[in-house]
GROMACS .gro file of C-alpha atoms in nm:
model
  175
    1GLY     CA    1  -0.555   0.543   0.470
    2VAL     CA    2  -0.231   0.714   0.384
    3VAL     CA    3   0.108   0.671   0.549
    4VAL     CA    4   0.324   0.980   0.503
    5ALA     CA    5   0.697   1.013   0.572
    6ARG     CA    6   1.024   1.124   0.426
    7HIS     CA    7   1.227   0.888   0.210
    8GLY     CA    8   1.367   0.586   0.396
    9LEU     CA    9   1.157   0.602   0.713
   10GLY     CA   10   0.957   0.285   0.653
   11LYS     CA   11   0.648   0.361   0.445
   12THR     CA   12   0.693   0.045   0.238
   13ALA     CA   13   0.753  -0.168   0.548
   14PHE     CA   14   0.437  -0.021   0.706
   15LEU     CA   15   0.229  -0.100   0.397
   16VAL     CA   16   0.376  -0.450   0.363
   17ALA     CA   17   0.296  -0.520   0.729
   18ILE     CA   18  -0.069  -0.426   0.667
   19ALA     CA   19  -0.078  -0.648   0.357
   20LEU     CA   20   0.090  -0.939   0.538
   21ASP     CA   21  -0.159  -0.917   0.822
   22GLU     CA   22  -0.445  -0.934   0.574
   23ALA     CA   23  -0.290  -1.217   0.369
   24MET     CA   24  -0.203  -1.426   0.672
   25ARG     CA   25  -0.565  -1.395   0.788
   26GLY     CA   26  -0.677  -1.546   0.458
   27ARG     CA   27  -0.787  -1.219   0.297
   28LYS     CA   28  -0.668  -1.134  -0.053
   29THR     CA   29  -0.439  -0.833  -0.092
   30LEU     CA   30  -0.334  -0.652  -0.407
   31HIS     CA   31  -0.011  -0.453  -0.377
   32VAL     CA   32   0.027  -0.193  -0.653
   33SER     CA   33   0.367  -0.028  -0.682
   34LEU     CA   34   0.413   0.277  -0.901
   35ASP     CA   35   0.781   0.324  -0.826
   36LYS     CA   36   0.936  -0.017  -0.745
   37THR     CA   37   0.981  -0.345  -0.931
   38VAL     CA   38   0.796  -0.664  -0.839
   39ASP     CA   39   1.124  -0.814  -0.716
   40HIS     CA   40   1.190  -0.515  -0.492
   41VAL     CA   41   0.842  -0.534  -0.337
   42ARG     CA   42   0.869  -0.913  -0.298
   43GLU     CA   43   1.199  -0.870  -0.111
   44PHE     CA   44   1.021  -0.646   0.141
   45TYR     CA   45   0.754  -0.912   0.189
   46ASP     CA   46   1.015  -1.184   0.237
   47GLU     CA   47   1.211  -0.982   0.493
   48ILE     CA   48   0.912  -0.868   0.694
   49PHE     CA   49   0.752  -1.212   0.677
   50MET     CA   50   1.069  -1.369   0.821
   51ASP     CA   51   1.083  -1.110   1.100
   52LEU     CA   52   0.718  -1.175   1.179
   53ALA     CA   53   0.764  -1.554   1.162
   54HIS     CA   54   1.055  -1.531   1.406
   55SER     CA   55   0.882  -1.299   1.654
   56ALA     CA   56   0.552  -1.493   1.639
   57HIS     CA   57   0.728  -1.832   1.660
   58LEU     CA   58   0.538  -1.969   1.361
   59GLU     CA   59   0.556  -2.346   1.368
   60ASP     CA   60   0.494  -2.431   1.004
   61LEU     CA   61   0.685  -2.162   0.818
   62ALA     CA   62   0.642  -2.319   0.472
   63THR     CA   63   0.263  -2.348   0.505
   64GLU     CA   64   0.228  -1.993   0.638
   65ARG     CA   65   0.446  -1.854   0.356
   66LEU     CA   66   0.243  -2.043   0.095
   67GLU     CA   67  -0.082  -1.911   0.243
   68MET     CA   68   0.055  -1.557   0.239
   69GLU     CA   69   0.170  -1.588  -0.123
   70ARG     CA   70  -0.165  -1.730  -0.236
   71ASN     CA   71  -0.342  -1.433  -0.081
   72ARG     CA   72  -0.111  -1.164  -0.218
   73MET     CA   73  -0.074  -1.026  -0.568
   74ILE     CA   74   0.185  -0.765  -0.671
   75HIS     CA   75   0.133  -0.535  -0.971
   76THR     CA   76   0.367  -0.266  -1.096
   77TYR     CA   77   0.318   0.005  -1.354
   78ALA     CA   78   0.624   0.105  -1.558
   79GLY     CA   79   0.706   0.470  -1.594
   80ARG     CA   80   0.401   0.687  -1.560
   81SER     CA   81   0.159   0.434  -1.708
   82PHE     CA   82  -0.066   0.412  -1.399
   83THR     CA   83  -0.420   0.542  -1.410
   84ILE     CA   84  -0.707   0.485  -1.172
   85ASP     CA   85  -0.904   0.331  -1.458
   86LYS     CA   86  -0.622   0.078  -1.507
   87LEU     CA   87  -0.642  -0.003  -1.135
   88ARG     CA   88  -1.017  -0.055  -1.166
   89HIS     CA   89  -0.962  -0.279  -1.469
   90SER     CA   90  -0.691  -0.482  -1.289
   91ILE     CA   91  -0.913  -0.546  -0.988
   92SER     CA   92  -1.204  -0.645  -1.214
   93PHE     CA   93  -0.980  -0.876  -1.416
   94LEU     CA   94  -0.843  -1.045  -1.102
   95LYS     CA   95  -1.194  -1.098  -0.964
   96GLU     CA   96  -1.342  -1.229  -1.287
   97ASN     CA   97  -1.055  -1.435  -1.427
   98ALA     CA   98  -0.822  -1.529  -1.143
   99ASN     CA   99  -1.068  -1.588  -0.858
  100PHE     CA  100  -0.877  -1.320  -0.667
  101ASP     CA  101  -1.115  -1.081  -0.491
  102PRO     CA  102  -0.900  -0.844  -0.283
  103ALA     CA  103  -1.012  -0.720   0.056
  104CYS     CA  104  -0.718  -0.481   0.070
  105VAL     CA  105  -0.540  -0.275  -0.195
  106ILE     CA  106  -0.202  -0.116  -0.128
  107VAL     CA  107  -0.095   0.166  -0.360
  108GLN     CA  108   0.269   0.256  -0.318
  109GLY     CA  109   0.437   0.553  -0.484
  110PHE     CA  110   0.141   0.767  -0.584
  111ASP     CA  111   0.250   1.131  -0.627
  112PHE     CA  112   0.041   1.322  -0.374
  113GLU     CA  113   0.222   1.647  -0.452
  114ARG     CA  114   0.061   1.646  -0.797
  115ALA     CA  115  -0.263   1.472  -0.700
  116THR     CA  116  -0.597   1.638  -0.760
  117PRO     CA  117  -0.915   1.619  -0.554
  118THR     CA  118  -1.077   1.444  -0.853
  119GLU     CA  119  -0.813   1.167  -0.843
  120MET     CA  120  -0.858   1.118  -0.469
  121GLU     CA  121  -1.233   1.096  -0.511
  122ALA     CA  122  -1.175   0.837  -0.786
  123PHE     CA  123  -0.959   0.629  -0.548
  124ARG     CA  124  -1.239   0.651  -0.292
  125GLN     CA  125  -1.490   0.537  -0.552
  126VAL     CA  126  -1.272   0.237  -0.646
  127ALA     CA  127  -1.243   0.140  -0.279
  128GLY     CA  128  -1.620   0.160  -0.241
  129GLU     CA  129  -1.699  -0.010  -0.571
  130PHE     CA  130  -1.486  -0.313  -0.485
  131ASN     CA  131  -1.542  -0.297  -0.108
  132VAL     CA  132  -1.170  -0.286  -0.033
  133GLU     CA  133  -0.961  -0.128   0.237
  134MET     CA  134  -0.710   0.093   0.055
  135TRP     CA  135  -0.376   0.209   0.192
  136MET     CA  136  -0.138   0.443   0.013
  137SER     CA  137   0.204   0.598   0.072
  138ALA     CA  138   0.284   0.968   0.046
  139MET     CA  139   0.630   1.121   0.033
  140THR     CA  140   0.717   1.435   0.225
  141HIS     CA  141   1.036   1.635   0.268
  142ARG     CA  142   1.207   1.835   0.543
  143GLY     CA  143   1.064   2.181   0.576
  144VAL     CA  144   0.740   2.108   0.391
  145PRO     CA  145   0.466   2.341   0.518
  146VAL     CA  146   0.205   2.177   0.740
  147ASN     CA  147  -0.144   2.280   0.845
  148GLU     CA  148  -0.266   2.331   1.203
  149GLN     CA  149  -0.305   1.951   1.250
  150GLY     CA  150   0.055   1.893   1.135
  151ILE     CA  151  -0.048   1.741   0.802
  152PRO     CA  152   0.168   1.843   0.503
  153VAL     CA  153  -0.032   2.097   0.302
  154HIS     CA  154  -0.009   1.900  -0.023
  155LEU     CA  155  -0.183   1.612   0.155
  156ALA     CA  156  -0.419   1.824   0.365
  157LYS     CA  157  -0.595   1.954   0.053
  158LEU     CA  158  -0.690   1.591  -0.021
  159ALA     CA  159  -0.785   1.491   0.335
  160PHE     CA  160  -1.156   1.498   0.253
  161ALA     CA  161  -1.107   1.163   0.074
  162ILE     CA  162  -0.878   1.004   0.334
  163ALA     CA  163  -1.010   0.825   0.643
  164VAL     CA  164  -0.674   0.784   0.823
  165ILE     CA  165  -0.339   0.961   0.790
  166VAL     CA  166  -0.042   0.801   0.966
  167GLN     CA  167   0.261   1.030   0.977
  168MET     CA  168   0.598   0.870   1.045
  169THR     CA  169   0.879   1.091   1.176
  170ASP     CA  170   1.231   1.012   1.286
  171HIS     CA  171   1.363   1.081   1.634
  172ASN     CA  172   1.698   1.013   1.793
  173ASP     CA  173   1.578   0.678   1.924
  174GLY     CA  174   1.389   0.558   1.613
  175VAL     CA  175   1.084   0.619   1.396
   0.00000   0.00000   0.00000
């Protein structure tokens, strides 16, 4: 799946909420950020976890946080060092050496405006190869052309490899 929105509308929060749900259910989640530091991503997890803990009235906050942290791994790639082969290698390494077999992979910050159909097919192959649910974020801008379904054209050309597209937009009363 891909969540698409302009800058600042909540793509990271959306992805972190998916990952938290997985991790708190005991399923391993790998969060890969191509544009943020580990500390930045961790801060999102901490904030959203605390909001969730408050709204769900979690009784044993420390135990729940520990469980979430055991089931979540954050990786970042500096500069433009990310490749899909490196992602494949990272997942294999985690499975074989760290007893961490993710059920969900979050990829944040991938440049869909420059993405090719071959890259999207490679992401699909990685998801199938490791039997993971994969969620990604895509940036859009005001005035970007959209197709007849309202999908930004730079993303629509890749839709063949995407099962779900969630588009976030801002309105006067919220997102």
